[in-house]
Tab-separated table of C-alpha atoms in Angstrom:
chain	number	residue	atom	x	y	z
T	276	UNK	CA	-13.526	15.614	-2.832
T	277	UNK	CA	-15.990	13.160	-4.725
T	278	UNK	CA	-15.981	9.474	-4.661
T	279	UNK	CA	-13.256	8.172	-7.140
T	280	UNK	CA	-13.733	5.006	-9.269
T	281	UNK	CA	-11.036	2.952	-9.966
T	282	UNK	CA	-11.076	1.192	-13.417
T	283	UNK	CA	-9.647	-2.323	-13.237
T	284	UNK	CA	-8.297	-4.368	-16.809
T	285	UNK	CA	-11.201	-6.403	-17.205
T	286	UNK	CA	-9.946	-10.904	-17.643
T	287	UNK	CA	-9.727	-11.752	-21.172
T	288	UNK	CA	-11.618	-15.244	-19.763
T	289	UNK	CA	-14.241	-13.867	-17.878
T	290	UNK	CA	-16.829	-11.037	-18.739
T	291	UNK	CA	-17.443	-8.479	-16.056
T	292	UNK	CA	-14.710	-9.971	-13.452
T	293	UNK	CA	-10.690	-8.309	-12.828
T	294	UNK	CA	-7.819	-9.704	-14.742
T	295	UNK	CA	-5.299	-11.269	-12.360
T	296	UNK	CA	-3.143	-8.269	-12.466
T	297	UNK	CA	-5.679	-6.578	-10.289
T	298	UNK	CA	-7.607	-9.410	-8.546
T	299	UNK	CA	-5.773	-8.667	-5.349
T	300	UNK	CA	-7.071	-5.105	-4.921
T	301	UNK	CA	-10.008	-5.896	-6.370
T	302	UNK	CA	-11.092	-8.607	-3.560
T	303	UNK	CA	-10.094	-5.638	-0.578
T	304	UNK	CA	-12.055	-3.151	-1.923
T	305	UNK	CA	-15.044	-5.859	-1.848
T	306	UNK	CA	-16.390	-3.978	1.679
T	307	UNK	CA	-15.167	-0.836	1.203
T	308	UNK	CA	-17.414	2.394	-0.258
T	309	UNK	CA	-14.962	4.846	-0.491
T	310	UNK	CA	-13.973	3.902	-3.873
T	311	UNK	CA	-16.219	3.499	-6.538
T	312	UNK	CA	-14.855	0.103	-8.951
T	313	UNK	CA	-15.561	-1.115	-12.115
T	314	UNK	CA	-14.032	-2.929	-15.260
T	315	UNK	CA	-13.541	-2.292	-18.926
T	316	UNK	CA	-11.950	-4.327	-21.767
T	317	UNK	CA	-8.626	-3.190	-21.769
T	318	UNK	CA	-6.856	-5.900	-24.382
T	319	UNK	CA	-9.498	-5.449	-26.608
T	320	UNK	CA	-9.398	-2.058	-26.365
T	321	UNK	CA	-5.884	-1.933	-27.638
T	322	UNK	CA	-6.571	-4.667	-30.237
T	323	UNK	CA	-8.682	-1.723	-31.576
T	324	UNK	CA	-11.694	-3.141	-30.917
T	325	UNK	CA	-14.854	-0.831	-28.913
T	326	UNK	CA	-14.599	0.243	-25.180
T	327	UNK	CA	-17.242	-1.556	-23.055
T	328	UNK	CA	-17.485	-0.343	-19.674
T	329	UNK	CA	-20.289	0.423	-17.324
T	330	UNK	CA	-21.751	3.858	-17.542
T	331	UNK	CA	-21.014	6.085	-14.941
T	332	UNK	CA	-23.467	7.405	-12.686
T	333	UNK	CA	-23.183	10.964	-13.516
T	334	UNK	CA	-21.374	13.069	-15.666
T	335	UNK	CA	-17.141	13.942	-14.586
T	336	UNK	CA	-17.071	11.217	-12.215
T	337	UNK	CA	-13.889	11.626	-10.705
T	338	UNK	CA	-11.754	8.469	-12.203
T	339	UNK	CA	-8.186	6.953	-12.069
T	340	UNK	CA	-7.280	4.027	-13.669
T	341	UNK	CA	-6.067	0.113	-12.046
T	342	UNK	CA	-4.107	-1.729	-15.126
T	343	UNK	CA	-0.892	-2.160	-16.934
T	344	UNK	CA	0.973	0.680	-18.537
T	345	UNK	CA	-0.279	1.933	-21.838
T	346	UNK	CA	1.102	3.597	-24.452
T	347	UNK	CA	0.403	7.529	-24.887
T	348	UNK	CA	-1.473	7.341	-28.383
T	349	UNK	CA	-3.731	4.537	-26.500
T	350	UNK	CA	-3.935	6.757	-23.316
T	351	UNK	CA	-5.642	9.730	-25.270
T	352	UNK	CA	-7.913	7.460	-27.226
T	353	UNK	CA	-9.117	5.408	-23.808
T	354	UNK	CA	-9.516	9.411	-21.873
T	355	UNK	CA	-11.299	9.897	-24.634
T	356	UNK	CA	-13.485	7.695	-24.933
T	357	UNK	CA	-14.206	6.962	-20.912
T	358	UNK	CA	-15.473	10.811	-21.268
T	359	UNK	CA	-18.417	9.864	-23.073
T	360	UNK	CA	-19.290	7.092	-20.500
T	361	UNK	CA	-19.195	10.006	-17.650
T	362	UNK	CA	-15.580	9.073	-16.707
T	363	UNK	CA	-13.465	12.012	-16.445
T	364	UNK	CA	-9.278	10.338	-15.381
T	365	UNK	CA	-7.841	12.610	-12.638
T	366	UNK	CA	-4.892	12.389	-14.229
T	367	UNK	CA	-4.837	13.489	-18.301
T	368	UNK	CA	-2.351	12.388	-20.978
T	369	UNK	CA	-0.251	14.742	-20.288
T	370	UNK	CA	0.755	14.390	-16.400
T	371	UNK	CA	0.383	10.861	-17.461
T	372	UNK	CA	3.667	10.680	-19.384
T	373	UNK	CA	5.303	13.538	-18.591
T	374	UNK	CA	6.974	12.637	-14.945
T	375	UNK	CA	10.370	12.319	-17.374
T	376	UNK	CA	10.713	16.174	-17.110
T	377	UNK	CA	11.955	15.110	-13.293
T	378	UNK	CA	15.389	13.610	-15.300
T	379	UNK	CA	15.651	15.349	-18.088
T	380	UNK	CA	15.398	19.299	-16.005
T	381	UNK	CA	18.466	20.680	-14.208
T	382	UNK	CA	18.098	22.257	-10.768
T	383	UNK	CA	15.437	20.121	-9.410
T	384	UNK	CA	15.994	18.655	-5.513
T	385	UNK	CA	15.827	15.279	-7.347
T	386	UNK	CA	18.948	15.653	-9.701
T	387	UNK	CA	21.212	14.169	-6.912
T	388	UNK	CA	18.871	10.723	-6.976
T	389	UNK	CA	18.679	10.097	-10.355
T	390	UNK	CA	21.411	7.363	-12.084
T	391	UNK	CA	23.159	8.016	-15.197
T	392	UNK	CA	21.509	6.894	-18.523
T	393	UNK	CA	22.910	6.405	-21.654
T	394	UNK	CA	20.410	6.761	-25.038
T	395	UNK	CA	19.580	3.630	-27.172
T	396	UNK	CA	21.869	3.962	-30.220
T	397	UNK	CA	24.771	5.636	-28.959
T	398	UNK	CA	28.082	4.884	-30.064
T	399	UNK	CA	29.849	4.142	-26.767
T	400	UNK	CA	33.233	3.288	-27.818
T	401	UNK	CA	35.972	0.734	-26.055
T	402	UNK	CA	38.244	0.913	-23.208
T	403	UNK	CA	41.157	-0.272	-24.942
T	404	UNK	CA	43.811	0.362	-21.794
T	405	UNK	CA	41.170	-1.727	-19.476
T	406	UNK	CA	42.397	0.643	-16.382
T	407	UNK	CA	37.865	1.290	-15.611
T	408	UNK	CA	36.115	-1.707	-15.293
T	409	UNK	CA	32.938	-1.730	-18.088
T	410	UNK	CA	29.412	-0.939	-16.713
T	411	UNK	CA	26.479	-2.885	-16.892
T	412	UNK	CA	23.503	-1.289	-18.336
T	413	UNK	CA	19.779	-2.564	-17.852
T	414	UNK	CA	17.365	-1.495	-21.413
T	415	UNK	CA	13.930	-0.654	-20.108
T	416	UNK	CA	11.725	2.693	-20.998
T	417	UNK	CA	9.504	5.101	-18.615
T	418	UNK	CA	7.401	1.647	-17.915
T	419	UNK	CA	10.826	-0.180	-16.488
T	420	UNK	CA	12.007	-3.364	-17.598
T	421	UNK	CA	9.918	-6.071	-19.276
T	422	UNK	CA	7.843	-7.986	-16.242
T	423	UNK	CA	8.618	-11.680	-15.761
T	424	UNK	CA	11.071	-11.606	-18.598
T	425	UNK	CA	13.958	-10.600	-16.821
T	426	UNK	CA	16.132	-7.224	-17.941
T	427	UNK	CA	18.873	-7.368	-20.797
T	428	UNK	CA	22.028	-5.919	-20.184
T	429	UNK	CA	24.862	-4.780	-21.760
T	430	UNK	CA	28.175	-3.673	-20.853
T	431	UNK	CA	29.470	-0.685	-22.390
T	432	UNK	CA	32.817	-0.910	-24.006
T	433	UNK	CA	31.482	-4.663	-25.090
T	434	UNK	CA	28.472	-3.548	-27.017
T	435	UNK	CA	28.737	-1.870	-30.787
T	436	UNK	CA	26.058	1.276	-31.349
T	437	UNK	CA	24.515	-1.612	-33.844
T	438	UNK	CA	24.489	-3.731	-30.805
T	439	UNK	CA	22.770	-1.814	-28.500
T	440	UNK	CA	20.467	-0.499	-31.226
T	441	UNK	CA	19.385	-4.181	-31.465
T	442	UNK	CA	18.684	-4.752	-28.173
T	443	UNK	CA	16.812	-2.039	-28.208
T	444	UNK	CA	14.756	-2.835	-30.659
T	445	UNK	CA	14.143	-6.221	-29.269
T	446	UNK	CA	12.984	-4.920	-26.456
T	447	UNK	CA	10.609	-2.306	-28.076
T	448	UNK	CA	9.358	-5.373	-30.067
T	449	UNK	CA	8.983	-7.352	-26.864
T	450	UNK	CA	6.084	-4.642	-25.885
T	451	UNK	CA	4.287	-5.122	-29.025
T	452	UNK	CA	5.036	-1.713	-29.684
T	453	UNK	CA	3.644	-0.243	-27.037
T	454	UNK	CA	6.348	1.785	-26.232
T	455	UNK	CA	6.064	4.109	-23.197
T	456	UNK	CA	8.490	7.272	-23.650
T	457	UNK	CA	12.107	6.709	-25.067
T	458	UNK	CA	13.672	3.490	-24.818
T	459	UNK	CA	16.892	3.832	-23.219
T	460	UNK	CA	19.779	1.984	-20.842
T	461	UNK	CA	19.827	2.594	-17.243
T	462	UNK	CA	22.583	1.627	-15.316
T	463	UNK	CA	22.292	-1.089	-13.066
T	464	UNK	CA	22.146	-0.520	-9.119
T	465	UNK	CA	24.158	-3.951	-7.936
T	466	UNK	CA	23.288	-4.769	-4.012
T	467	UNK	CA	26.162	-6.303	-2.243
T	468	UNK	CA	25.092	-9.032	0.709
T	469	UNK	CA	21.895	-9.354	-0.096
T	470	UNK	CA	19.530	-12.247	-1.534
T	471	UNK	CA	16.946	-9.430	-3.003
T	472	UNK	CA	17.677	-5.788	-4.319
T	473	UNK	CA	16.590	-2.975	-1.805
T	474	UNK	CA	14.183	-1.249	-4.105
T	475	UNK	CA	11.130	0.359	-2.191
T	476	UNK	CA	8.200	1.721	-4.238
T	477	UNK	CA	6.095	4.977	-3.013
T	478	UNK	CA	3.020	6.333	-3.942
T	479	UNK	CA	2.300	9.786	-4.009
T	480	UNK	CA	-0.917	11.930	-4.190
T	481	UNK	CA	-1.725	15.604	-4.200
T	482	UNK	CA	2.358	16.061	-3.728
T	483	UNK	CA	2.740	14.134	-0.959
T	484	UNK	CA	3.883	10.511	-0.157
T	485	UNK	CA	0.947	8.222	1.443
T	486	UNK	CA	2.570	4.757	1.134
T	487	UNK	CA	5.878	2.918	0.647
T	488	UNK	CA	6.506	-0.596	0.805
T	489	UNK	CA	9.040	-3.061	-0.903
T	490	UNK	CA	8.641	-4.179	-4.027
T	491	UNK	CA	9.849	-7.431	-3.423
T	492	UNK	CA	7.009	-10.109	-1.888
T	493	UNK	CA	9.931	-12.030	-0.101
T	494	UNK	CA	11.294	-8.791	1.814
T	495	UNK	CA	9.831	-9.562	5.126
T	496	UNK	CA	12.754	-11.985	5.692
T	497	UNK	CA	15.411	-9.535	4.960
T	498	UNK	CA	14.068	-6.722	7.304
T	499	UNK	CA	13.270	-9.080	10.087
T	500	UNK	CA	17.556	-9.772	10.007
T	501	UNK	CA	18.263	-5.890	9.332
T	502	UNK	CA	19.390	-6.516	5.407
T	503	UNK	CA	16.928	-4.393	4.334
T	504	UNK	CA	16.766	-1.005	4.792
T	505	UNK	CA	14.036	2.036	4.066
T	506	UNK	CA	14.709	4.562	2.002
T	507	UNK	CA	15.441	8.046	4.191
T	508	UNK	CA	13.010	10.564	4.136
T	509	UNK	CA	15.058	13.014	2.619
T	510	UNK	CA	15.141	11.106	-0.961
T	511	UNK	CA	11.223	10.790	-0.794
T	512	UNK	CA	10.457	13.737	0.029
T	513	UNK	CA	12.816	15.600	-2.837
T	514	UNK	CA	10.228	13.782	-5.149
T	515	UNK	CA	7.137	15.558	-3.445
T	516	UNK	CA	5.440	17.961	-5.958
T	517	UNK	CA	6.039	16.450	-9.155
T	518	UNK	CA	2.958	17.424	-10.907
T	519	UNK	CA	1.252	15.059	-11.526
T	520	UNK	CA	-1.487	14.238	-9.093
T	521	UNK	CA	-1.444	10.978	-8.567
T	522	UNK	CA	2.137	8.980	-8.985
T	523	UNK	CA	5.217	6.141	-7.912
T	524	UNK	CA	8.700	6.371	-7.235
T	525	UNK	CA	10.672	3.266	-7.153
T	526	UNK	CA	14.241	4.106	-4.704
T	527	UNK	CA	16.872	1.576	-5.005
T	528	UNK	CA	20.567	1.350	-2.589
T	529	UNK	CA	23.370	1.055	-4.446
T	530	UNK	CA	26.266	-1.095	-3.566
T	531	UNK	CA	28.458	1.684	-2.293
T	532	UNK	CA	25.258	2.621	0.141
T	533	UNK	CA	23.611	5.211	-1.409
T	534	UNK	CA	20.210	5.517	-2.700
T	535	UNK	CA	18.614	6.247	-6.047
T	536	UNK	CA	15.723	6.608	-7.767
T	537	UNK	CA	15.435	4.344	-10.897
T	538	UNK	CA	11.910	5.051	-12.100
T	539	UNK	CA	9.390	7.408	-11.749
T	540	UNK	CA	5.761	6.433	-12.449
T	541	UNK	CA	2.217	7.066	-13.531
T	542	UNK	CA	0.439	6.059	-10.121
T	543	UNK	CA	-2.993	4.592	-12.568
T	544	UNK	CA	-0.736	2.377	-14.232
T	545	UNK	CA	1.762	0.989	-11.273
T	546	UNK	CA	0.934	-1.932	-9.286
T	547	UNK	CA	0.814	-1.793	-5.240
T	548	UNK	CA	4.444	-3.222	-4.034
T	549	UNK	CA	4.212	-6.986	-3.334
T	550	UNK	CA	6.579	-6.216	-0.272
T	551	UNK	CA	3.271	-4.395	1.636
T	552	UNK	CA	-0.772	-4.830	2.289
T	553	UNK	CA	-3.045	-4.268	-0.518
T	554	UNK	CA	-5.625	-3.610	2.347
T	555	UNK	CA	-3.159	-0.952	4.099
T	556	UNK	CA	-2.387	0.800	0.399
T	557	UNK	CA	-6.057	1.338	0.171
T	558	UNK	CA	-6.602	2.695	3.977
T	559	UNK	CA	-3.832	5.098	3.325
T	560	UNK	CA	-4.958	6.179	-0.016
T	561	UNK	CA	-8.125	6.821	0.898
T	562	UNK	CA	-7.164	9.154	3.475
T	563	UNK	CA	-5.101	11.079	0.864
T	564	UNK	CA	-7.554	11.703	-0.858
T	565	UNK	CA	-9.881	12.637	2.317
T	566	UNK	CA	-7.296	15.025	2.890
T	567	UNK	CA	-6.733	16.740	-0.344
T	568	UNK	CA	-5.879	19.436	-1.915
T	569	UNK	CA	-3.376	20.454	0.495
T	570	UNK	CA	-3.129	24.293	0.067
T	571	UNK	CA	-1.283	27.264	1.583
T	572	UNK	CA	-2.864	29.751	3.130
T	573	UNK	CA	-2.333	32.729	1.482
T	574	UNK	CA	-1.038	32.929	-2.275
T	575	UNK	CA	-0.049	35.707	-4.443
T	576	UNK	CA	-2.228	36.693	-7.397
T	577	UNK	CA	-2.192	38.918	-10.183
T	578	UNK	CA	-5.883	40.525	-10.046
T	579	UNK	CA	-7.682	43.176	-12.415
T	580	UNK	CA	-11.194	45.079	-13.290
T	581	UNK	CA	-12.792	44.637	-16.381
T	582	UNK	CA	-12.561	48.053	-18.955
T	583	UNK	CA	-15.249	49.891	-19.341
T	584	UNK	CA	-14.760	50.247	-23.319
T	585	UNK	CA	-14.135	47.390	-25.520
T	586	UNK	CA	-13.589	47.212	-28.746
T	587	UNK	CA	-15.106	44.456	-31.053
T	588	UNK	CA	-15.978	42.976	-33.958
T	589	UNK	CA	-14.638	43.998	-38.002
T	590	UNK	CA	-16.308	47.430	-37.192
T	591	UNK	CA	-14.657	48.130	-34.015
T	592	UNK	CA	-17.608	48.769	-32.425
T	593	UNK	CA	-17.760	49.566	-28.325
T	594	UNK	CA	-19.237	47.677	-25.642
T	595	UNK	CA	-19.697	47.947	-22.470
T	596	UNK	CA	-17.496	45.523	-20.181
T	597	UNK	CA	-17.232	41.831	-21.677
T	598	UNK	CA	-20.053	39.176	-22.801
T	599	UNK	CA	-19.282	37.540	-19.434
T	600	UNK	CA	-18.450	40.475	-17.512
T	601	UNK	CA	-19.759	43.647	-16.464
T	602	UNK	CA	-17.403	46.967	-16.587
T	603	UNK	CA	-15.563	47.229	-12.831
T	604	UNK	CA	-15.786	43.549	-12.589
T	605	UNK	CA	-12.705	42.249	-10.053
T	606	UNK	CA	-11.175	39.361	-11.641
T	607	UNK	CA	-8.613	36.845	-10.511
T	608	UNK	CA	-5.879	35.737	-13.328
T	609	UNK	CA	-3.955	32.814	-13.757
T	610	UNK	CA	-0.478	33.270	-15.476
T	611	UNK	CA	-1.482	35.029	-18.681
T	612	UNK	CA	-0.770	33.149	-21.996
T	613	UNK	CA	2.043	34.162	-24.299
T	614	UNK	CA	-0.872	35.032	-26.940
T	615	UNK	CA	-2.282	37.365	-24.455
T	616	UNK	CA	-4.944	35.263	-23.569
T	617	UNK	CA	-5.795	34.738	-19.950
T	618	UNK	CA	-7.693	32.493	-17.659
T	619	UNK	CA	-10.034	34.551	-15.686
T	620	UNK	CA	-12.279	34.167	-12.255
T	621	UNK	CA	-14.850	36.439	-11.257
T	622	UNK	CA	-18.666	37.133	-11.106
T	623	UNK	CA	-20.897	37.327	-13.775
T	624	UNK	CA	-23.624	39.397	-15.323
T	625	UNK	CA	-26.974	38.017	-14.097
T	626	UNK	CA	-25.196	35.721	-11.265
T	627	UNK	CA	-23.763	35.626	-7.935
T	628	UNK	CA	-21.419	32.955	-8.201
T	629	UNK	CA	-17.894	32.969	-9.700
T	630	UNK	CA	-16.841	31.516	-12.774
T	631	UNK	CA	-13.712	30.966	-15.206
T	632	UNK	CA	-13.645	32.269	-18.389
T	633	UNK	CA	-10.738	32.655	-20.961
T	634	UNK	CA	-10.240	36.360	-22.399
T	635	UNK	CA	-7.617	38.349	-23.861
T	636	UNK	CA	-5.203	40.890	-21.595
T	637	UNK	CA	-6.553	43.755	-23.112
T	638	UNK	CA	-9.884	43.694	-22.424
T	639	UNK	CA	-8.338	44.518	-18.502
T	640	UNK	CA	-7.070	47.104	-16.623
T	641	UNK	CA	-5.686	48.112	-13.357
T	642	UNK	CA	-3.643	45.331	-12.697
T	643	UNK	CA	-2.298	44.443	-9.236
T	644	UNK	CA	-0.041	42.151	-7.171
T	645	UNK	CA	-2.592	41.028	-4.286
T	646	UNK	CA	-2.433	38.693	-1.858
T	647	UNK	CA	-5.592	36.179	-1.694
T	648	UNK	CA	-6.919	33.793	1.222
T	649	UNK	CA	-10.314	32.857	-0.239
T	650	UNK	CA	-10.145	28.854	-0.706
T	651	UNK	CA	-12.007	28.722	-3.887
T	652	UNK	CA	-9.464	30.462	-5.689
T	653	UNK	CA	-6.199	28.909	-3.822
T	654	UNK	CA	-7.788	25.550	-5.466
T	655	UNK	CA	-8.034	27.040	-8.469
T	656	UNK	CA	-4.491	29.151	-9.131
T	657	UNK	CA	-2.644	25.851	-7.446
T	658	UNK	CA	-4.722	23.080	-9.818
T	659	UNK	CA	-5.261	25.070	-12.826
T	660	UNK	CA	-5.836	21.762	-15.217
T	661	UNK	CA	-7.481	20.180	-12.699
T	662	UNK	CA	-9.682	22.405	-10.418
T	663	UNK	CA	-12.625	20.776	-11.885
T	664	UNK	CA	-12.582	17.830	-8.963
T	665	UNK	CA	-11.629	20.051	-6.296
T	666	UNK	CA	-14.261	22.860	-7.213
T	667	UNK	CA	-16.663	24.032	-9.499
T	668	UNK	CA	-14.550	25.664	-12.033
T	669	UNK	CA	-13.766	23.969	-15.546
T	670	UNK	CA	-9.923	23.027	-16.482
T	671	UNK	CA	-7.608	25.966	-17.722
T	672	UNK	CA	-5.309	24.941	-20.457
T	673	UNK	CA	-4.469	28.535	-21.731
T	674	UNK	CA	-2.357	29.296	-18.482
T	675	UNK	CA	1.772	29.187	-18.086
T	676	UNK	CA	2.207	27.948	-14.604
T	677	UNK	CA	0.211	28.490	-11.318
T	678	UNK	CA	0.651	31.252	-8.557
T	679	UNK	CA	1.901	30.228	-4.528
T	680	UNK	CA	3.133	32.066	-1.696
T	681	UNK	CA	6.900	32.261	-2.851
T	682	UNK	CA	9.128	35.493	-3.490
T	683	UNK	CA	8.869	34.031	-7.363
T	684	UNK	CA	5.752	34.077	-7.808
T	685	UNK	CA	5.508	37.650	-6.337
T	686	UNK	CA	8.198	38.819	-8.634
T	687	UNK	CA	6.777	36.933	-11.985
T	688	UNK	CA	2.830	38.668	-11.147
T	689	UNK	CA	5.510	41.781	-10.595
T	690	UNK	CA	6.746	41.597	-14.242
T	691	UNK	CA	3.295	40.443	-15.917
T	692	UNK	CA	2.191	43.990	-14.311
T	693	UNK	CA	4.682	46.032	-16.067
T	694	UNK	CA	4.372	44.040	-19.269
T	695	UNK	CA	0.502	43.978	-19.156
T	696	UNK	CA	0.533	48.211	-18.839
T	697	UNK	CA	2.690	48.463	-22.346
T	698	UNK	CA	-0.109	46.924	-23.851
T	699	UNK	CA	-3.142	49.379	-25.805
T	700	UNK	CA	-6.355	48.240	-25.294
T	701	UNK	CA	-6.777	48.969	-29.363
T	702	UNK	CA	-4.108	46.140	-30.450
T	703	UNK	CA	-1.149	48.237	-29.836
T	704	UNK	CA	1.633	49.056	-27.628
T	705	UNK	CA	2.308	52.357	-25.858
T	706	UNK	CA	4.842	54.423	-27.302
């Protein structure tokens, strides 16, 4: 994999130099050159004012970002506009903000890990026989709690909806609006004989966990007297393969001794734990990313040739295999698109090396279940919005999923087969 640059919040005081919240990582990557580093205006950015930034040194430089969170709306406008400087963010708007999907699905290996959460608004009621002893709730969105101000609670059966609305609202105010996700309270983990919560915070990359460290500075005293447990491997593990590629976990222990996950995190837009070595993060990370992607061996694929006869154009006139693609062509599909469009890989006319190109179903034939060993196009079924860092291919969009090695993914290629051969190459089905 390329060089990545990181992209630190530029000061608001000082032109060309880090803002504090990314000083410290800044300074150890001062003799390192396996990351690239640079700056750009973040708070002026945001203020709606132009993005200055250094241009890159060639075009899709592989990028991730070093600063505070950011709202989505923001987040689209800065990927955006880093594009035109050469910057291309490993990590687009949408695996950005979507590592919610973790609580919100059913089924998942993390569902055990996550705490309950109750909606901003919602009416909870009162306790009026007193018999359960009221909760405390923490308000915070996907970002956490506000930094440095402390956390508002609430405990339900004390709070009105109107209440909690309220706080809610002060709290969305509090972030000037910039709002990641849904604001929401989480319930509170309470730690019971100890001066600090146990709350470690791990970084993943290509799926798999590289670092973890507490999040707490002060730590080191309560591990060196046993008060301070890690996390077992089992809870950060369940939150390998979330997909996104580059992400944090924070995992809390609960009073009654068992351990939950209270946030999950955009990795660009999380600070390294205070509890561990900024030099250390970076030695680790770097390795990840020496060592990625981390494939299978073998995948299943749904495969096809390219029909002799097509039809095109308001006259329905033939032609002979595609624009792209010769008749007889072998082609390697992604999941195909519930329009009928499909991402496809294969050689074309007047070249000897593969490329991906977007075409509808019908324009196919002879589909088959195969199973496939050839690197290239592992990388490419596995990262299909994102094969452009690990090869050569350009981002699919038009896809439903990605292909593996599992009895699934054998039986869904099984079922596109059977659907795909109902369909007439004319715009009709078979009768």
């Amino acid at each position: 994999m390329e060089k990545i640059t990181l992209l630190f919040q530029e000061s608001r005081f000082y032109e060309g130099q880090p803002s504090l919240w990314g000083m410290a990582e800044w300074i150890s990557l001062m003799d390192r050159d396996d990351f690239g580093k640079e700056v750009f205006n973040l708070d002026e950015f945001l203020a709606g004012k132009p993005l200055r930034c250094r241009k890159a040194p060639k075009r899709d430089t592989p990028t991730i970002l070093r600063c505070p969170p950011i709202d989505q709306n923001h987040y689209e406008q800065l990927e955006h506009e880093l594009l035109h400087l050469g910057y291309r963010l490993l990590t687009d708007r949408w695996a950005a903000y979507d590592l919610g999907y973790l609580r919100r699905c059913r089924g998942l290996p993390t569902d055990k890990y996550f705490m309950e959460t109750v909606n901003a608004g919602a009416s909870f009621g009162c306790n009026g026989s007193g018999d359960i002893p009221p909760s405390i709730y923490v308000v915070r969105d996907e970002d956490g709690v506000l930094p440095g101000k402390g956390a508002e609670s609430l405990v339900i059966g004390w709070k009105t909806s109107a209440q909690t609305k309220a706080i809610a609202d002060k709290f969305a105010r509090a972030k000037n609006g910039l709002v990641v996700g849904e604001v929401f309270f989480e319930k509170y983990v309470p730690i019971a004989g100890n001066p600090l919560p146990v709350v470690w915070r791990a970084f993943y990359f290509d799926g798999l966990p590289f670092y973890i460290a507490p999040v707490e500075k002060d730590a080191d005293y309560c591990i060196a007297r046993g008060e301070f447990p890690e996390p077992p491997q089992e809870i950060v593990e369940a939150f390998s393969n979330a997909g996104s590629l580059f992400y944090a976990c924070d995992f809390a222990l609960a009073e009654a001794g068992g351990w939950k996950c209270i946030r999950c995190l955009d990795g660009q837009m999380t600070d390294a734990p205070l509890g561990g070595s900024i030099i250390e993060f970076y030695d680790k990370f770097a390795t990840a990313v020496a060592q990625a992607p981390i494939l299978p061996d073998w995948i299943w694929c749904l495969t096809a040739r390219v029909r002799d006869e097509n039809r095109i154009g308001e006259d329905h006139r033939v032609v002979h295999g595609t624009r792209h693609f010769a008749p007889g062509t072998k082609v390697y599909l992604h999941p195909p698109n519930w329009d009928e469009r499909v991402a496809a890989i294969g050689v074309p006319r007047y070249s000897n090396r593969r490329t991906s190109v977007v075409m509808n179903v019908r324009k196919l034939e002879g589909f088959a279940l195969e199973k496939v060993r050839d690197r290239e196009i592992i990388t490419a079924m596995t990262y299909p919005s994102g094969a452009w860092y690990f090869t050569r291919f350009a981002s699919v969009h038009v896809c439903s999923g990605s292909w593996d090695n599992t009895d699934e993914s054998k039986s869904e290629i099984e079922n596109c087969i059977e659907w795909l051969g109902s369909l007439d190459p004319d715009g009709k089905r078979w009768s």
